[in-house]
PDB file of C-alpha atoms in Angstrom:
ATOM      1  CA  MET A 235      13.372  -1.912 -21.180  1.00  0.00           C
ATOM      2  CA  PRO A 236      10.478  -4.039 -21.882  1.00  0.00           C
ATOM      3  CA  LEU A 237       6.976  -3.094 -22.572  1.00  0.00           C
ATOM      4  CA  GLY A 238       5.553  -5.217 -19.726  1.00  0.00           C
ATOM      5  CA  PHE A 239       7.958  -3.757 -16.974  1.00  0.00           C
ATOM      6  CA  PHE A 240       7.024  -0.547 -18.062  1.00  0.00           C
ATOM      7  CA  LEU A 241       3.494  -1.216 -17.740  1.00  0.00           C
ATOM      8  CA  VAL A 242       4.026  -2.656 -14.278  1.00  0.00           C
ATOM      9  CA  MET A 243       6.237   0.573 -12.972  1.00  0.00           C
ATOM     10  CA  MET A 244       3.386   2.697 -14.410  1.00  0.00           C
ATOM     11  CA  PHE A 245       1.016   0.592 -12.138  1.00  0.00           C
ATOM     12  CA  LEU A 246       3.082   0.977  -9.044  1.00  0.00           C
ATOM     13  CA  GLN A 247       2.522   4.971  -8.799  1.00  0.00           C
ATOM     14  CA  GLN A 248      -1.095   4.731  -8.852  1.00  0.00           C
ATOM     15  CA  GLY A 249      -0.810   3.893  -5.439  1.00  0.00           C
ATOM     16  CA  ALA A 250      -3.446   1.587  -3.209  1.00  0.00           C
ATOM     17  CA  GLY A 251      -6.181   3.568  -4.786  1.00  0.00           C
ATOM     18  CA  THR A 252      -9.173   5.326  -3.023  1.00  0.00           C
ATOM     19  CA  PRO A 253     -11.277   4.670  -0.133  1.00  0.00           C
ATOM     20  CA  THR A 254     -14.680   3.864  -0.804  1.00  0.00           C
ATOM     21  CA  PRO A 255     -16.940   6.204   1.270  1.00  0.00           C
ATOM     22  CA  ALA A 256     -18.293   4.939   4.302  1.00  0.00           C
ATOM     23  CA  ALA A 257     -19.686   5.574   8.070  1.00  0.00           C
ATOM     24  CA  ASN A 258     -19.720   3.364  11.222  1.00  0.00           C
ATOM     25  CA  LEU A 259     -23.161   3.322  13.823  1.00  0.00           C
ATOM     26  CA  ALA A 260     -20.771   5.564  16.077  1.00  0.00           C
ATOM     27  CA  GLY A 261     -20.789   8.184  13.596  1.00  0.00           C
ATOM     28  CA  ASP A 262     -17.264   8.006  12.299  1.00  0.00           C
ATOM     29  CA  ARG A 263     -16.884   8.510   8.452  1.00  0.00           C
ATOM     30  CA  LEU A 264     -14.466   7.790   5.676  1.00  0.00           C
ATOM     31  CA  ALA A 265     -14.230  10.469   2.898  1.00  0.00           C
ATOM     32  CA  PRO A 266     -11.917  10.031  -0.034  1.00  0.00           C
ATOM     33  CA  LEU A 267     -10.081  12.650  -0.975  1.00  0.00           C
ATOM     34  CA  VAL A 268     -10.167  14.234  -4.284  1.00  0.00           C
ATOM     35  CA  ALA A 269      -6.962  15.825  -6.040  1.00  0.00           C
ATOM     36  CA  VAL A 270      -7.956  19.405  -7.504  1.00  0.00           C
ATOM     37  CA  ASP A 271      -4.908  21.963  -8.127  1.00  0.00           C
ATOM     38  CA  GLY A 272      -2.579  20.396  -6.645  1.00  0.00           C
ATOM     39  CA  ARG A 273      -4.742  20.271  -3.317  1.00  0.00           C
ATOM     40  CA  TYR A 274      -6.258  16.514  -1.816  1.00  0.00           C
ATOM     41  CA  CYS A 275      -9.971  17.653  -0.122  1.00  0.00           C
ATOM     42  CA  THR A 276     -12.841  16.331   0.342  1.00  0.00           C
ATOM     43  CA  ALA A 277     -15.358  16.264  -2.104  1.00  0.00           C
ATOM     44  CA  ASP A 278     -17.079  19.098  -0.174  1.00  0.00           C
ATOM     45  CA  ALA A 279     -14.063  20.985  -0.532  1.00  0.00           C
ATOM     46  CA  ARG A 280     -14.304  21.507   3.687  1.00  0.00           C
ATOM     47  CA  TRP A 281     -11.230  19.820   4.366  1.00  0.00           C
ATOM     48  CA  CYS A 282      -7.821  19.357   3.158  1.00  0.00           C
ATOM     49  CA  VAL A 283      -5.024  17.298   3.469  1.00  0.00           C
ATOM     50  CA  SER A 284      -1.648  17.815   3.090  1.00  0.00           C
ATOM     51  CA  LEU A 285       2.144  17.008   3.842  1.00  0.00           C
ATOM     52  CA  ASP A 286       4.806  18.484   6.027  1.00  0.00           C
ATOM     53  CA  GLY A 287       8.305  17.078   6.061  1.00  0.00           C
ATOM     54  CA  GLY A 288       9.619  14.434   3.743  1.00  0.00           C
ATOM     55  CA  GLY A 289      11.886  17.034   2.243  1.00  0.00           C
ATOM     56  CA  GLU A 290      14.907  16.919   4.561  1.00  0.00           C
ATOM     57  CA  GLU A 291      17.193  14.372   5.501  1.00  0.00           C
ATOM     58  CA  GLY A 292      16.042  12.569   8.800  1.00  0.00           C
ATOM     59  CA  ALA A 293      12.336  14.287   8.477  1.00  0.00           C
ATOM     60  CA  PRO A 294       9.858  11.876   7.087  1.00  0.00           C
ATOM     61  CA  ALA A 295       6.381  13.129   5.960  1.00  0.00           C
ATOM     62  CA  VAL A 296       3.451  13.670   8.449  1.00  0.00           C
ATOM     63  CA  PRO A 297       0.069  14.459   7.423  1.00  0.00           C
ATOM     64  CA  THR A 298      -2.081  18.195   8.136  1.00  0.00           C
ATOM     65  CA  VAL A 299      -5.709  18.858   7.746  1.00  0.00           C
ATOM     66  CA  ARG A 300      -6.259  22.200   7.265  1.00  0.00           C
ATOM     67  CA  PRO A 301      -9.947  23.893   5.830  1.00  0.00           C
ATOM     68  CA  GLY A 302     -10.405  23.866   2.678  1.00  0.00           C
ATOM     69  CA  ASP A 303      -9.608  27.600   2.049  1.00  0.00           C
ATOM     70  CA  ALA A 304      -6.273  27.615   4.101  1.00  0.00           C
ATOM     71  CA  ALA A 305      -5.357  24.264   2.309  1.00  0.00           C
ATOM     72  CA  ALA A 306      -1.459  24.315   0.841  1.00  0.00           C
ATOM     73  CA  PRO A 307      -0.784  22.521  -2.528  1.00  0.00           C
ATOM     74  CA  ALA A 308       0.975  19.046  -2.475  1.00  0.00           C
ATOM     75  CA  PRO A 309       4.668  18.653  -2.550  1.00  0.00           C
ATOM     76  CA  GLY A 310       6.595  18.909  -5.257  1.00  0.00           C
ATOM     77  CA  PRO A 311       7.889  15.696  -7.170  1.00  0.00           C
ATOM     78  CA  ALA A 312      10.122  13.695  -4.787  1.00  0.00           C
ATOM     79  CA  ASP A 313      13.906  14.003  -5.112  1.00  0.00           C
ATOM     80  CA  GLU A 314      14.774  11.872  -8.300  1.00  0.00           C
ATOM     81  CA  THR A 315      18.049  10.589  -6.538  1.00  0.00           C
ATOM     82  CA  SER A 316      15.994   8.990  -3.749  1.00  0.00           C
ATOM     83  CA  ASP A 317      14.205   5.742  -3.621  1.00  0.00           C
ATOM     84  CA  GLU A 318      11.287   6.934  -1.289  1.00  0.00           C
ATOM     85  CA  SER A 319       8.629   9.176  -2.012  1.00  0.00           C
ATOM     86  CA  TYR A 320       5.914  10.772  -0.379  1.00  0.00           C
ATOM     87  CA  ALA A 321       2.280  10.853  -1.307  1.00  0.00           C
ATOM     88  CA  VAL A 322      -1.152  11.661   0.712  1.00  0.00           C
ATOM     89  CA  TRP A 323      -3.054   8.521   1.265  1.00  0.00           C
ATOM     90  CA  PRO A 324      -6.799   9.001  -0.644  1.00  0.00           C
ATOM     91  CA  GLY A 325      -8.593   9.257   2.364  1.00  0.00           C
ATOM     92  CA  LEU A 326      -9.612  10.726   5.732  1.00  0.00           C
ATOM     93  CA  VAL A 327     -11.550   9.261   8.946  1.00  0.00           C
ATOM     94  CA  LEU A 328     -13.629  12.371  10.517  1.00  0.00           C
ATOM     95  CA  LEU A 329     -13.390  11.064  14.017  1.00  0.00           C
ATOM     96  CA  LYS A 330     -16.834  11.353  15.473  1.00  0.00           C
ATOM     97  CA  GLY A 331     -15.546  13.532  18.687  1.00  0.00           C
ATOM     98  CA  GLY A 332     -13.740  15.677  16.557  1.00  0.00           C
ATOM     99  CA  GLY A 333     -10.507  15.122  14.923  1.00  0.00           C
ATOM    100  CA  PHE A 334      -9.104  13.049  12.412  1.00  0.00           C
ATOM    101  CA  LEU A 335      -6.732   9.879  10.669  1.00  0.00           C
ATOM    102  CA  ALA A 336      -4.788  10.630   7.668  1.00  0.00           C
ATOM    103  CA  GLY A 337      -2.082   8.846   5.835  1.00  0.00           C
ATOM    104  CA  VAL A 338       0.874   9.284   4.198  1.00  0.00           C
ATOM    105  CA  GLU A 339       1.877   6.803   1.463  1.00  0.00           C
ATOM    106  CA  VAL A 340       5.519   5.816   1.435  1.00  0.00           C
ATOM    107  CA  ARG A 341       6.721   4.426  -1.544  1.00  0.00           C
ATOM    108  CA  THR A 342       9.978   2.755  -2.301  1.00  0.00           C
ATOM    109  CA  SER A 343      11.208   1.079  -5.642  1.00  0.00           C
ATOM    110  CA  THR A 344      15.067  -0.709  -6.638  1.00  0.00           C
ATOM    111  CA  ALA A 345      15.706  -1.832  -9.885  1.00  0.00           C
ATOM    112  CA  TYR A 346      18.348  -5.115 -10.720  1.00  0.00           C
ATOM    113  CA  SER A 347      19.070  -6.856 -13.837  1.00  0.00           C
ATOM    114  CA  GLY A 348      16.390  -7.326 -15.813  1.00  0.00           C
ATOM    115  CA  GLY A 349      13.415  -6.491 -13.567  1.00  0.00           C
ATOM    116  CA  GLY A 350      12.890  -4.274 -10.500  1.00  0.00           C
ATOM    117  CA  GLY A 351      10.201  -3.737  -7.435  1.00  0.00           C
ATOM    118  CA  SER A 352       8.170  -0.935  -5.753  1.00  0.00           C
ATOM    119  CA  ALA A 353       6.548  -1.094  -2.434  1.00  0.00           C
ATOM    120  CA  THR A 354       3.990   1.270  -0.602  1.00  0.00           C
ATOM    121  CA  GLU A 355       3.625   1.827   2.709  1.00  0.00           C
ATOM    122  CA  LEU A 356       0.978   3.358   4.415  1.00  0.00           C
ATOM    123  CA  ARG A 357       1.360   5.226   7.771  1.00  0.00           C
ATOM    124  CA  LEU A 358      -1.913   6.258   9.212  1.00  0.00           C
ATOM    125  CA  PHE A 359      -1.335   9.600  12.069  1.00  0.00           C
ATOM    126  CA  ARG A 360      -3.911  10.859  14.540  1.00  0.00           C
ATOM    127  CA  ILE A 361      -4.626  14.469  14.352  1.00  0.00           C
ATOM    128  CA  SER A 362      -6.593  16.449  17.076  1.00  0.00           C
ATOM    129  CA  ALA A 363      -9.229  18.801  15.995  1.00  0.00           C
ATOM    130  CA  GLY A 364      -6.535  21.551  16.712  1.00  0.00           C
ATOM    131  CA  GLY A 365      -4.334  20.475  14.201  1.00  0.00           C
ATOM    132  CA  HIS A 366      -1.872  18.755  16.483  1.00  0.00           C
ATOM    133  CA  THR A 367      -0.241  15.624  14.580  1.00  0.00           C
ATOM    134  CA  ASP A 368       0.972  12.589  17.084  1.00  0.00           C
ATOM    135  CA  ALA A 369       4.258  12.266  16.389  1.00  0.00           C
ATOM    136  CA  LYS A 370       4.643   8.495  15.458  1.00  0.00           C
ATOM    137  CA  PRO A 371       1.759   6.804  13.138  1.00  0.00           C
ATOM    138  CA  VAL A 372      -1.432   4.825  14.890  1.00  0.00           C
ATOM    139  CA  LEU A 373      -0.978   2.367  12.196  1.00  0.00           C
ATOM    140  CA  THR A 374       1.791   1.109   9.662  1.00  0.00           C
ATOM    141  CA  VAL A 375       0.915  -1.548   7.430  1.00  0.00           C
ATOM    142  CA  PRO A 376       1.845  -2.527   3.351  1.00  0.00           C
ATOM    143  CA  VAL A 377      -1.067  -1.624   0.927  1.00  0.00           C
ATOM    144  CA  GLY A 378       0.670  -2.038  -1.909  1.00  0.00           C
ATOM    145  CA  ALA A 379       3.930  -3.819  -3.922  1.00  0.00           C
ATOM    146  CA  SER A 380       4.936  -5.439  -7.433  1.00  0.00           C
ATOM    147  CA  LEU A 381       7.988  -7.234  -8.582  1.00  0.00           C
ATOM    148  CA  MET A 382       9.776  -8.325 -11.349  1.00  0.00           C
ATOM    149  CA  ILE A 383      12.580 -11.111 -10.915  1.00  0.00           C
ATOM    150  CA  ARG A 384      13.864 -12.287 -14.589  1.00  0.00           C
ATOM    151  CA  ALA A 385      13.586 -15.838 -14.769  1.00  0.00           C
ATOM    152  CA  CYS A 386      15.345 -16.634 -18.433  1.00  0.00           C
ATOM    153  CA  PHE A 387      18.901 -16.500 -18.923  1.00  0.00           C
ATOM    154  CA  SER A 388      19.237 -18.215 -22.023  1.00  0.00           C
ATOM    155  CA  GLU A 389      17.053 -19.704 -25.192  1.00  0.00           C
ATOM    156  CA  ALA A 390      16.164 -23.032 -23.120  1.00  0.00           C
ATOM    157  CA  ASP A 391      15.018 -21.118 -20.141  1.00  0.00           C
ATOM    158  CA  MET A 392      12.678 -19.310 -22.707  1.00  0.00           C
ATOM    159  CA  LYS A 393      11.294 -22.451 -23.679  1.00  0.00           C
ATOM    160  CA  SER A 394      10.906 -23.914 -20.530  1.00  0.00           C
ATOM    161  CA  ARG A 395       9.214 -21.123 -19.484  1.00  0.00           C
ATOM    162  CA  ARG A 396       7.101 -21.055 -22.193  1.00  0.00           C
ATOM    163  CA  GLY A 397       8.217 -17.031 -23.150  1.00  0.00           C
ATOM    164  CA  ALA A 398       7.462 -15.988 -19.337  1.00  0.00           C
ATOM    165  CA  CYS A 399      10.365 -14.660 -18.496  1.00  0.00           C
ATOM    166  CA  HIS A 400       9.644 -12.918 -15.644  1.00  0.00           C
ATOM    167  CA  ASP A 401       8.887 -14.032 -11.911  1.00  0.00           C
ATOM    168  CA  GLU A 402       5.655 -11.542 -10.948  1.00  0.00           C
ATOM    169  CA  TYR A 403       4.374 -11.033  -7.880  1.00  0.00           C
ATOM    170  CA  SER A 404       1.711  -8.135  -6.772  1.00  0.00           C
ATOM    171  CA  PHE A 405       0.207  -7.501  -3.437  1.00  0.00           C
ATOM    172  CA  ALA A 406      -2.438  -4.991  -2.733  1.00  0.00           C
ATOM    173  CA  GLY A 407      -3.955  -3.812   0.808  1.00  0.00           C
ATOM    174  CA  SER A 408      -6.514  -1.659   1.836  1.00  0.00           C
ATOM    175  CA  ILE A 409      -8.136   0.024   5.002  1.00  0.00           C
ATOM    176  CA  ALA A 410     -11.658   0.783   5.981  1.00  0.00           C
ATOM    177  CA  LEU A 411     -13.716   1.673   8.747  1.00  0.00           C
ATOM    178  CA  ALA A 412     -15.068  -1.835  10.520  1.00  0.00           C
ATOM    179  CA  GLN A 413     -18.751  -2.069  10.995  1.00  0.00           C
ATOM    180  CA  GLY A 414     -19.521  -1.078  14.547  1.00  0.00           C
ATOM    181  CA  ALA A 415     -19.405   1.107  17.446  1.00  0.00           C
ATOM    182  CA  THR A 416     -16.596   1.915  19.537  1.00  0.00           C
ATOM    183  CA  ALA A 417     -15.798   4.271  22.317  1.00  0.00           C
ATOM    184  CA  GLY A 418     -12.638   5.154  21.389  1.00  0.00           C
ATOM    185  CA  LEU A 419     -11.051   5.437  17.904  1.00  0.00           C
ATOM    186  CA  PRO A 420     -13.005   3.204  15.549  1.00  0.00           C
ATOM    187  CA  ASP A 421     -12.374   0.008  14.827  1.00  0.00           C
ATOM    188  CA  LEU A 422     -10.407  -0.548  11.221  1.00  0.00           C
ATOM    189  CA  SER A 423     -10.427  -3.199   8.370  1.00  0.00           C
ATOM    190  CA  TYR A 424      -7.329  -4.296   6.397  1.00  0.00           C
ATOM    191  CA  ASP A 425      -7.632  -6.289   3.191  1.00  0.00           C
ATOM    192  CA  THR A 426      -5.327  -7.877   1.364  1.00  0.00           C
ATOM    193  CA  GLU A 427      -4.691  -9.843  -1.897  1.00  0.00           C
ATOM    194  CA  ALA A 428      -1.400 -11.614  -2.854  1.00  0.00           C
ATOM    195  CA  ARG A 429      -1.038 -13.050  -6.549  1.00  0.00           C
ATOM    196  CA  THR A 430       2.251 -14.802  -8.687  1.00  0.00           C
ATOM    197  CA  TYR A 431       2.862 -15.176 -12.125  1.00  0.00           C
ATOM    198  CA  PRO A 432       3.220 -17.772 -12.873  1.00  0.00           C
ATOM    199  CA  ARG A 433       1.695 -20.126 -10.916  1.00  0.00           C
ATOM    200  CA  GLY A 434       3.730 -21.868  -8.367  1.00  0.00           C
ATOM    201  CA  VAL A 435       6.359 -19.452  -8.361  1.00  0.00           C
ATOM    202  CA  SER A 436       8.233 -18.561  -4.827  1.00  0.00           C
ATOM    203  CA  ARG A 437      10.917 -15.881  -3.673  1.00  0.00           C
ATOM    204  CA  LEU A 438      12.276 -18.589  -1.366  1.00  0.00           C
ATOM    205  CA  GLU A 439      13.233 -21.093  -4.281  1.00  0.00           C
ATOM    206  CA  ASP A 440      15.133 -21.025  -7.660  1.00  0.00           C
ATOM    207  CA  SER A 441      12.157 -21.313 -10.084  1.00  0.00           C
ATOM    208  CA  THR A 442      14.196 -22.211 -12.893  1.00  0.00           C
ATOM    209  CA  GLY A 443      14.859 -25.446 -11.216  1.00  0.00           C
ATOM    210  CA  LYS A 444      11.400 -26.179 -11.050  1.00  0.00           C
ATOM    211  CA  GLY A 445      10.888 -27.808 -14.199  1.00  0.00           C
ATOM    212  CA  ARG A 446       8.850 -26.806 -17.490  1.00  0.00           C
ATOM    213  CA  LEU A 447       6.233 -24.474 -16.908  1.00  0.00           C
ATOM    214  CA  LYS A 448       2.672 -25.999 -18.271  1.00  0.00           C
ATOM    215  CA  LYS A 449       0.571 -24.120 -20.168  1.00  0.00           C
ATOM    216  CA  SER A 450      -2.075 -24.502 -17.163  1.00  0.00           C
ATOM    217  CA  ASP A 451       0.736 -22.449 -15.553  1.00  0.00           C
ATOM    218  CA  LEU A 452       0.306 -19.109 -17.104  1.00  0.00           C
ATOM    219  CA  VAL A 453      -1.777 -17.575 -15.080  1.00  0.00           C
ATOM    220  CA  ARG A 454      -2.122 -14.976 -12.304  1.00  0.00           C
ATOM    221  CA  ALA A 455      -2.596 -17.070  -8.892  1.00  0.00           C
ATOM    222  CA  ARG A 456      -4.186 -15.929  -5.547  1.00  0.00           C
ATOM    223  CA  ASP A 457      -1.748 -16.732  -2.676  1.00  0.00           C
ATOM    224  CA  PRO A 458      -4.168 -17.775   0.155  1.00  0.00           C
ATOM    225  CA  ALA A 459      -1.179 -17.031   3.063  1.00  0.00           C
ATOM    226  CA  CYS A 460      -0.776 -13.395   2.353  1.00  0.00           C
ATOM    227  CA  SER A 461      -4.636 -12.492   0.909  1.00  0.00           C
ATOM    228  CA  PHE A 462      -6.529 -11.773   4.361  1.00  0.00           C
ATOM    229  CA  VAL A 463      -8.957  -9.911   6.433  1.00  0.00           C
ATOM    230  CA  ARG A 464      -7.796  -8.635   9.645  1.00  0.00           C
ATOM    231  CA  ARG A 465      -9.714  -6.168  12.335  1.00  0.00           C
ATOM    232  CA  PHE A 466      -7.416  -3.493  13.649  1.00  0.00           C
ATOM    233  CA  ARG A 467      -8.722  -2.084  16.992  1.00  0.00           C
ATOM    234  CA  PHE A 468      -6.616   1.049  18.991  1.00  0.00           C
ATOM    235  CA  ASP A 469      -4.474  -0.231  21.553  1.00  0.00           C
ATOM    236  CA  SER A 470      -4.437   3.281  24.280  1.00  0.00           C
ATOM    237  CA  ALA A 471      -1.177   1.164  26.288  1.00  0.00           C
ATOM    238  CA  THR A 472       0.642   1.489  23.344  1.00  0.00           C
ATOM    239  CA  SER A 473      -1.211   4.204  21.409  1.00  0.00           C
ATOM    240  CA  THR A 474      -1.051   2.058  18.010  1.00  0.00           C
ATOM    241  CA  TYR A 475      -3.849   0.006  16.236  1.00  0.00           C
ATOM    242  CA  LEU A 476      -3.379  -3.804  16.855  1.00  0.00           C
ATOM    243  CA  PRO A 477      -4.595  -6.580  14.644  1.00  0.00           C
ATOM    244  CA  ASP A 478      -7.112  -9.076  15.998  1.00  0.00           C
ATOM    245  CA  ARG A 479      -4.779 -12.450  14.854  1.00  0.00           C
ATOM    246  CA  PRO A 480      -1.411 -11.946  13.798  1.00  0.00           C
ATOM    247  CA  LEU A 481      -0.586 -11.102  10.407  1.00  0.00           C
ATOM    248  CA  PRO A 482       1.574 -13.744   8.751  1.00  0.00           C
ATOM    249  CA  ASP A 483       4.865 -12.935   7.092  1.00  0.00           C
ATOM    250  CA  CYS A 484       4.577 -11.470   3.502  1.00  0.00           C
ATOM    251  CA  SER A 485       7.466  -9.608   2.661  1.00  0.00           C
ATOM    252  CA  ALA A 486       8.467 -11.913  -0.290  1.00  0.00           C
ATOM    253  CA  TYR A 487       5.572  -9.568  -1.551  1.00  0.00           C
ATOM    254  CA  THR A 488       5.857  -6.285   0.414  1.00  0.00           C
ATOM    255  CA  VAL A 489      10.073  -5.865   0.774  1.00  0.00           C
ATOM    256  CA  PRO A 490      11.442  -5.080  -3.008  1.00  0.00           C
TER     257      PRO A 490
END
């Protein structure tokens, strides 16, 4: 397996990163979670998040928040025969009125001749102060993806591509507390960035038919269409978060 592909696959397992600590004017707080002895807890160890389910067919994982002295360890390694795995989202929103927003990162992966890909989706759940978890997530968004697609099939292709024999696509998204005071659940900010390598490639086109690459094409180029910021507000009628503007179709980046 090429070294570059191996390094990308290692990166894919790192998830979307740890959220930055923050608070809004209403008093909601976003606290990063720290992994200690198999548990994911706030820095003061007051609250810990673990996953229930996810190990049985038809039972997707949901987060559970417990006091630090009653926390359960994180689940063991995922079944190697499955292309889906679950991990604790490394952040916890402590709601001003009691309760939490906690998340599960759902990772899917696929491999194919000369390449492969992986994508991570965040499912954010509302948890009451008494520990009850809503049956369905209040927010579901992609927060990470990386794809490598083979682009060289001959020596002529290698020359035409200047040795860049894979088209690469990356997507990163992050959730944060939006500033301002709200009467109900806090507004959330969703910030994304999508990049391609080489510049100008697209999963909707055959890159081998685009002509010889220039040296200036061998850069990681930001895709402005799928690099955006949205504000999500909780809609009580649907019990879900809705964006202030429609999200663009970025499935070329987020679907392996």
